[in-house]
Amino acid sequence: MHSPATPSTAIAIAIVGAGLGGLVAARILQVHGIACTVYEADAAADSRTQGGSLDLHEESGQHALRTAGLFEQFQQLTHPQGETMRVLDKTGTVFIDQAPGEGGGAGRPEIDRTALRDLLLSSLAPGTVVWNHKVTAARALEDGRHELAFANGTATTVDLLIGADGTWSRIRPLLSGAVPQYCGISYLELRLSDAPTRHPDAAAVVGPGILFALSDNKALMGHGGQNIHLGASLRVPQDWITASGVDWSDTDAARNALLKEFGDWSAELTDLIRHCDQGIVPRLIFALPIGHRWEPSPGVTLLGDAAHVMSPYAGEGANLAMLDATELALALVEHGINTGQAQTNQAQTALAQYEAAMFPRARAAAEASAAGLDLCFADDSPRALLDFFTGMPTSP
Ligand SMILES: Cc1cc2nc3c(=O)[nH]c(=O)nc-3n(C[C@H](O)[C@H](O)[C@H](O)COP(=O)(O)OP(=O)(O)OC[C@H]3O[C@@H](n4cnc5c(N)ncnc54)[C@H](O)[C@@H]3O)c2cc1C
């Protein structure tokens, strides 16, 4: 691992959010000797579970890690078996059972989200991430700088502000009035830990990689491995989670409610619900409008979900966040942000260069994600997804 060079920047750079995007940006800036501070709402690195696996794409997630000088460590953390894919319907009929290296999974190694985040965190200069600093308000000052107010009662002023704070970004309103909209899909997050040992049948149904079990606008979708992470997803109105009257914090009640929703699914699939761990978490899928963009504004930009949150059905969000972060950091380096001269103008040119490439890229991915949602959630699923993967219609 390259150690970050001694930071020498003359300007104060704040990255809000220590997700994958914010951390990649910080790491690449530091490798080039540019100091920055990452303000994170969470109290500590382990205060929240980070979810299941991610497959990182060559041109985005993997490119980011190469640029960050972390690719070799990343390779040691991947699990090649995770490139498998299984597509089933509610009866348990297996339509696709793809081994590692076959088809679309090839060259997209899977890594556990926590392992990836820890790799990035450990690569940063000590003290880079300031935990327990939830931004509650961000205000533009007259000279292009910004003031950040934190929930813990403190405040700071920064020269360059990078919003990497996800779907409900507090930085976004400085640039755009857009608000993420509900995509029509709600899901219940399920986990089966130590699956190969404790739930071998479930591990076999899911496989080590990605599972799509789809029928009737419903899905059991997620990743296998040591711990299975699944979403039991439904196309339902936005208030369904609350209007259902279910106490989702009561695992038994949540399991029973889900088993009712998936009542005509095969037992091997509903066993994934029956045997999940305590703690079922309800979540809703939101997306910004496709093509979301903003006019350039001095001293501030967005990356990742803060800029273009989209539904997860093209598997692009984390990859894009990492690519955004890479391109933004490299643009700041290229424009000499650490030379101590004419910093504000140089930063503006770098932001404009980054945004000009990011907007069309995000638009294309958001279109693919919206199309992916309709491939997965239809009356006759998984037909459309099978057509997509095989490249030919399975029915007239
Ligand atoms: C079910 C599901 C499955 C997915 N599967 C995939 C996949 O297979 N492949 C893929 O590429 N993508 C996937 N995604 C998308 C991916 O998770 C996101 O796009 C990615 O995490 C975005 O990274 P980010 O760094 O922009 O934001 P985030 O990961 O959301 O990080 C934002 C950070 O900012 C912090 N924060 C938030 N608000 C504040 C505040 N006010 N002040 C300070 N800190 C704050 C948060 O605590 C968090 O640490 C999936 C998403 C979902 C919901």
PDB file of C-alpha atoms and ligand atoms in Angstrom, residues 15-23 38-42 48 50 53-57 60 110 113 117 130-137 149-151 163-171 187 189 210 221 223 230-231 233 283-286 303-322 324, ligand 1:
ATOM      1  CA  ILE A  15     -15.775  15.745   2.113  1.00  0.00           C
ATOM      2  CA  VAL A  16     -19.127  15.092   3.753  1.00  0.00           C
ATOM      3  CA  GLY A  17     -19.812  11.349   4.072  1.00  0.00           C
ATOM      4  CA  ALA A  18     -17.470   8.402   4.649  1.00  0.00           C
ATOM      5  CA  GLY A  19     -19.216   6.048   2.233  1.00  0.00           C
ATOM      6  CA  LEU A  20     -17.279   4.399  -0.575  1.00  0.00           C
ATOM      7  CA  GLY A  21     -17.350   7.563  -2.692  1.00  0.00           C
ATOM      8  CA  GLY A  22     -16.128   9.928   0.019  1.00  0.00           C
ATOM      9  CA  LEU A  23     -13.374   7.556   1.126  1.00  0.00           C
ATOM     10  CA  VAL A  38     -14.092  13.633   5.891  1.00  0.00           C
ATOM     11  CA  TYR A  39     -17.043  14.497   8.129  1.00  0.00           C
ATOM     12  CA  GLU A  40     -19.214  11.455   8.882  1.00  0.00           C
ATOM     13  CA  ALA A  41     -22.536  11.256  10.703  1.00  0.00           C
ATOM     14  CA  ASP A  42     -21.941   7.771  12.149  1.00  0.00           C
ATOM     15  CA  ARG A  48     -23.850   0.275  11.266  1.00  0.00           C
ATOM     16  CA  GLN A  50     -22.679  -2.078   5.658  1.00  0.00           C
ATOM     17  CA  SER A  53     -21.349  -7.965  -1.261  1.00  0.00           C
ATOM     18  CA  LEU A  54     -20.622  -5.722  -4.205  1.00  0.00           C
ATOM     19  CA  ASP A  55     -19.233  -6.660  -7.570  1.00  0.00           C
ATOM     20  CA  LEU A  56     -16.753  -4.072  -8.740  1.00  0.00           C
ATOM     21  CA  HIS A  57     -16.581  -3.299 -12.415  1.00  0.00           C
ATOM     22  CA  SER A  60     -15.240   2.015 -12.435  1.00  0.00           C
ATOM     23  CA  GLU A 110     -17.160  -9.628  -5.432  1.00  0.00           C
ATOM     24  CA  ARG A 113     -18.858  -4.099   1.633  1.00  0.00           C
ATOM     25  CA  ARG A 117     -14.822   0.149   3.479  1.00  0.00           C
ATOM     26  CA  VAL A 130     -14.077  12.831  11.820  1.00  0.00           C
ATOM     27  CA  TRP A 131     -16.860  10.641  13.189  1.00  0.00           C
ATOM     28  CA  ASN A 132     -20.055  11.803  14.863  1.00  0.00           C
ATOM     29  CA  HIS A 133     -20.198  14.921  12.656  1.00  0.00           C
ATOM     30  CA  LYS A 134     -23.582  14.870  11.006  1.00  0.00           C
ATOM     31  CA  VAL A 135     -24.019  17.950   8.830  1.00  0.00           C
ATOM     32  CA  THR A 136     -27.356  19.560   9.657  1.00  0.00           C
ATOM     33  CA  ALA A 137     -26.949  22.686   7.526  1.00  0.00           C
ATOM     34  CA  ALA A 149     -23.084  23.140  10.962  1.00  0.00           C
ATOM     35  CA  PHE A 150     -23.025  19.782  12.734  1.00  0.00           C
ATOM     36  CA  ALA A 151     -25.586  18.011  14.906  1.00  0.00           C
ATOM     37  CA  GLY A 163     -21.012  16.315  -0.873  1.00  0.00           C
ATOM     38  CA  ALA A 164     -20.630  12.516  -0.690  1.00  0.00           C
ATOM     39  CA  ASP A 165     -23.438  12.104   1.820  1.00  0.00           C
ATOM     40  CA  GLY A 166     -25.740   9.764  -0.051  1.00  0.00           C
ATOM     41  CA  THR A 167     -29.437   9.757  -0.910  1.00  0.00           C
ATOM     42  CA  TRP A 168     -30.571  12.387   1.590  1.00  0.00           C
ATOM     43  CA  SER A 169     -27.601  14.691   1.064  1.00  0.00           C
ATOM     44  CA  ARG A 170     -27.521  17.890   3.122  1.00  0.00           C
ATOM     45  CA  ILE A 171     -25.124  19.384   0.575  1.00  0.00           C
ATOM     46  CA  TYR A 187     -37.987  -4.302   0.577  1.00  0.00           C
ATOM     47  CA  GLU A 189     -33.577  -6.630   4.426  1.00  0.00           C
ATOM     48  CA  ILE A 210     -26.064 -13.273  -6.773  1.00  0.00           C
ATOM     49  CA  MET A 221     -32.821 -10.892  -4.443  1.00  0.00           C
ATOM     50  CA  HIS A 223     -25.961 -12.189  -2.442  1.00  0.00           C
ATOM     51  CA  LEU A 230     -31.288 -10.608   0.705  1.00  0.00           C
ATOM     52  CA  GLY A 231     -34.029  -8.146  -0.008  1.00  0.00           C
ATOM     53  CA  SER A 233     -38.928  -6.904  -2.351  1.00  0.00           C
ATOM     54  CA  ARG A 283     -36.317  -0.057   3.329  1.00  0.00           C
ATOM     55  CA  LEU A 284     -37.693   1.860   0.366  1.00  0.00           C
ATOM     56  CA  ILE A 285     -35.974   2.457  -2.968  1.00  0.00           C
ATOM     57  CA  PHE A 286     -35.607   6.111  -3.975  1.00  0.00           C
ATOM     58  CA  LEU A 303     -20.536  12.741  -6.012  1.00  0.00           C
ATOM     59  CA  GLY A 304     -22.108   9.286  -5.808  1.00  0.00           C
ATOM     60  CA  ASP A 305     -25.651   8.901  -4.513  1.00  0.00           C
ATOM     61  CA  ALA A 306     -25.724  12.549  -3.425  1.00  0.00           C
ATOM     62  CA  ALA A 307     -25.416  13.467  -7.120  1.00  0.00           C
ATOM     63  CA  HIS A 308     -27.426  10.702  -8.776  1.00  0.00           C
ATOM     64  CA  VAL A 309     -29.013   8.134  -6.466  1.00  0.00           C
ATOM     65  CA  MET A 310     -30.715   5.513  -8.626  1.00  0.00           C
ATOM     66  CA  SER A 311     -32.471   2.209  -8.034  1.00  0.00           C
ATOM     67  CA  PRO A 312     -29.987  -0.655  -7.538  1.00  0.00           C
ATOM     68  CA  TYR A 313     -31.204  -2.791 -10.463  1.00  0.00           C
ATOM     69  CA  ALA A 314     -28.219  -2.175 -12.694  1.00  0.00           C
ATOM     70  CA  GLY A 315     -25.678  -2.731  -9.887  1.00  0.00           C
ATOM     71  CA  GLU A 316     -23.961   0.565 -10.672  1.00  0.00           C
ATOM     72  CA  GLY A 317     -24.376   2.906  -7.680  1.00  0.00           C
ATOM     73  CA  ALA A 318     -21.288   2.046  -5.639  1.00  0.00           C
ATOM     74  CA  ASN A 319     -19.191   1.612  -8.768  1.00  0.00           C
ATOM     75  CA  LEU A 320     -20.248   5.039 -10.013  1.00  0.00           C
ATOM     76  CA  ALA A 321     -19.616   6.659  -6.633  1.00  0.00           C
ATOM     77  CA  MET A 322     -16.055   5.303  -6.715  1.00  0.00           C
ATOM     78  CA  ASP A 324     -16.914   9.918  -9.570  1.00  0.00           C
TER      79      ASP A 324
HETATM   80  C1  LIG B   1     -30.461  -2.865  -1.914  1.00  0.00           C
HETATM   81  C2  LIG B   1     -29.314  -2.174  -2.590  1.00  0.00           C
HETATM   82  C3  LIG B   1     -28.419  -2.943  -3.334  1.00  0.00           C
HETATM   83  C4  LIG B   1     -27.349  -2.327  -3.991  1.00  0.00           C
HETATM   84  N1  LIG B   1     -26.504  -3.096  -4.726  1.00  0.00           N
HETATM   85  C5  LIG B   1     -25.491  -2.501  -5.398  1.00  0.00           C
HETATM   86  C6  LIG B   1     -24.597  -3.279  -6.192  1.00  0.00           C
HETATM   87  O1  LIG B   1     -24.711  -4.507  -6.284  1.00  0.00           O
HETATM   88  N2  LIG B   1     -23.606  -2.636  -6.869  1.00  0.00           N
HETATM   89  C7  LIG B   1     -23.442  -1.278  -6.794  1.00  0.00           C
HETATM   90  O2  LIG B   1     -22.516  -0.739  -7.437  1.00  0.00           O
HETATM   91  N3  LIG B   1     -24.272  -0.507  -6.038  1.00  0.00           N
HETATM   92  C8  LIG B   1     -25.283  -1.083  -5.351  1.00  0.00           C
HETATM   93  N4  LIG B   1     -26.126  -0.322  -4.600  1.00  0.00           N
HETATM   94  C9  LIG B   1     -25.935   1.136  -4.551  1.00  0.00           C
HETATM   95  C10 LIG B   1     -24.836   1.551  -3.581  1.00  0.00           C
HETATM   96  O3  LIG B   1     -25.073   0.992  -2.306  1.00  0.00           O
HETATM   97  C11 LIG B   1     -24.775   3.063  -3.471  1.00  0.00           C
HETATM   98  O4  LIG B   1     -24.874   3.643  -4.733  1.00  0.00           O
HETATM   99  C12 LIG B   1     -23.451   3.489  -2.828  1.00  0.00           C
HETATM  100  O5  LIG B   1     -23.354   3.022  -1.509  1.00  0.00           O
HETATM  101  C13 LIG B   1     -23.308   5.012  -2.862  1.00  0.00           C
HETATM  102  O6  LIG B   1     -22.117   5.385  -2.224  1.00  0.00           O
HETATM  103  P1  LIG B   1     -21.942   6.870  -1.674  1.00  0.00           P
HETATM  104  O7  LIG B   1     -20.567   6.903  -1.084  1.00  0.00           O
HETATM  105  O8  LIG B   1     -22.311   7.849  -2.717  1.00  0.00           O
HETATM  106  O9  LIG B   1     -23.052   7.012  -0.547  1.00  0.00           O
HETATM  107  P2  LIG B   1     -23.333   6.166   0.772  1.00  0.00           P
HETATM  108  O10 LIG B   1     -22.792   4.796   0.679  1.00  0.00           O
HETATM  109  O11 LIG B   1     -24.775   6.333   1.055  1.00  0.00           O
HETATM  110  O12 LIG B   1     -22.475   6.921   1.886  1.00  0.00           O
HETATM  111  C14 LIG B   1     -22.881   8.168   2.376  1.00  0.00           C
HETATM  112  C15 LIG B   1     -22.223   8.394   3.735  1.00  0.00           C
HETATM  113  O13 LIG B   1     -22.579   9.697   4.173  1.00  0.00           O
HETATM  114  C16 LIG B   1     -22.976   9.647   5.520  1.00  0.00           C
HETATM  115  N5  LIG B   1     -23.906  10.738   5.721  1.00  0.00           N
HETATM  116  C17 LIG B   1     -25.192  10.837   5.308  1.00  0.00           C
HETATM  117  N6  LIG B   1     -25.716  12.019   5.666  1.00  0.00           N
HETATM  118  C18 LIG B   1     -24.741  12.677   6.319  1.00  0.00           C
HETATM  119  C19 LIG B   1     -24.687  13.960   6.929  1.00  0.00           C
HETATM  120  N7  LIG B   1     -25.747  14.787   6.927  1.00  0.00           N
HETATM  121  N8  LIG B   1     -23.519  14.358   7.515  1.00  0.00           N
HETATM  122  C20 LIG B   1     -22.421  13.535   7.501  1.00  0.00           C
HETATM  123  N9  LIG B   1     -22.440  12.300   6.952  1.00  0.00           N
HETATM  124  C21 LIG B   1     -23.582  11.886   6.351  1.00  0.00           C
HETATM  125  C22 LIG B   1     -23.607   8.277   5.681  1.00  0.00           C
HETATM  126  O14 LIG B   1     -23.616   7.871   7.037  1.00  0.00           O
HETATM  127  C23 LIG B   1     -22.695   7.427   4.805  1.00  0.00           C
HETATM  128  O15 LIG B   1     -21.582   6.933   5.526  1.00  0.00           O
HETATM  129  C24 LIG B   1     -27.185  -0.914  -3.910  1.00  0.00           C
HETATM  130  C25 LIG B   1     -28.073  -0.142  -3.148  1.00  0.00           C
HETATM  131  C26 LIG B   1     -29.132  -0.768  -2.506  1.00  0.00           C
HETATM  132  C27 LIG B   1     -30.107   0.082  -1.723  1.00  0.00           C
END
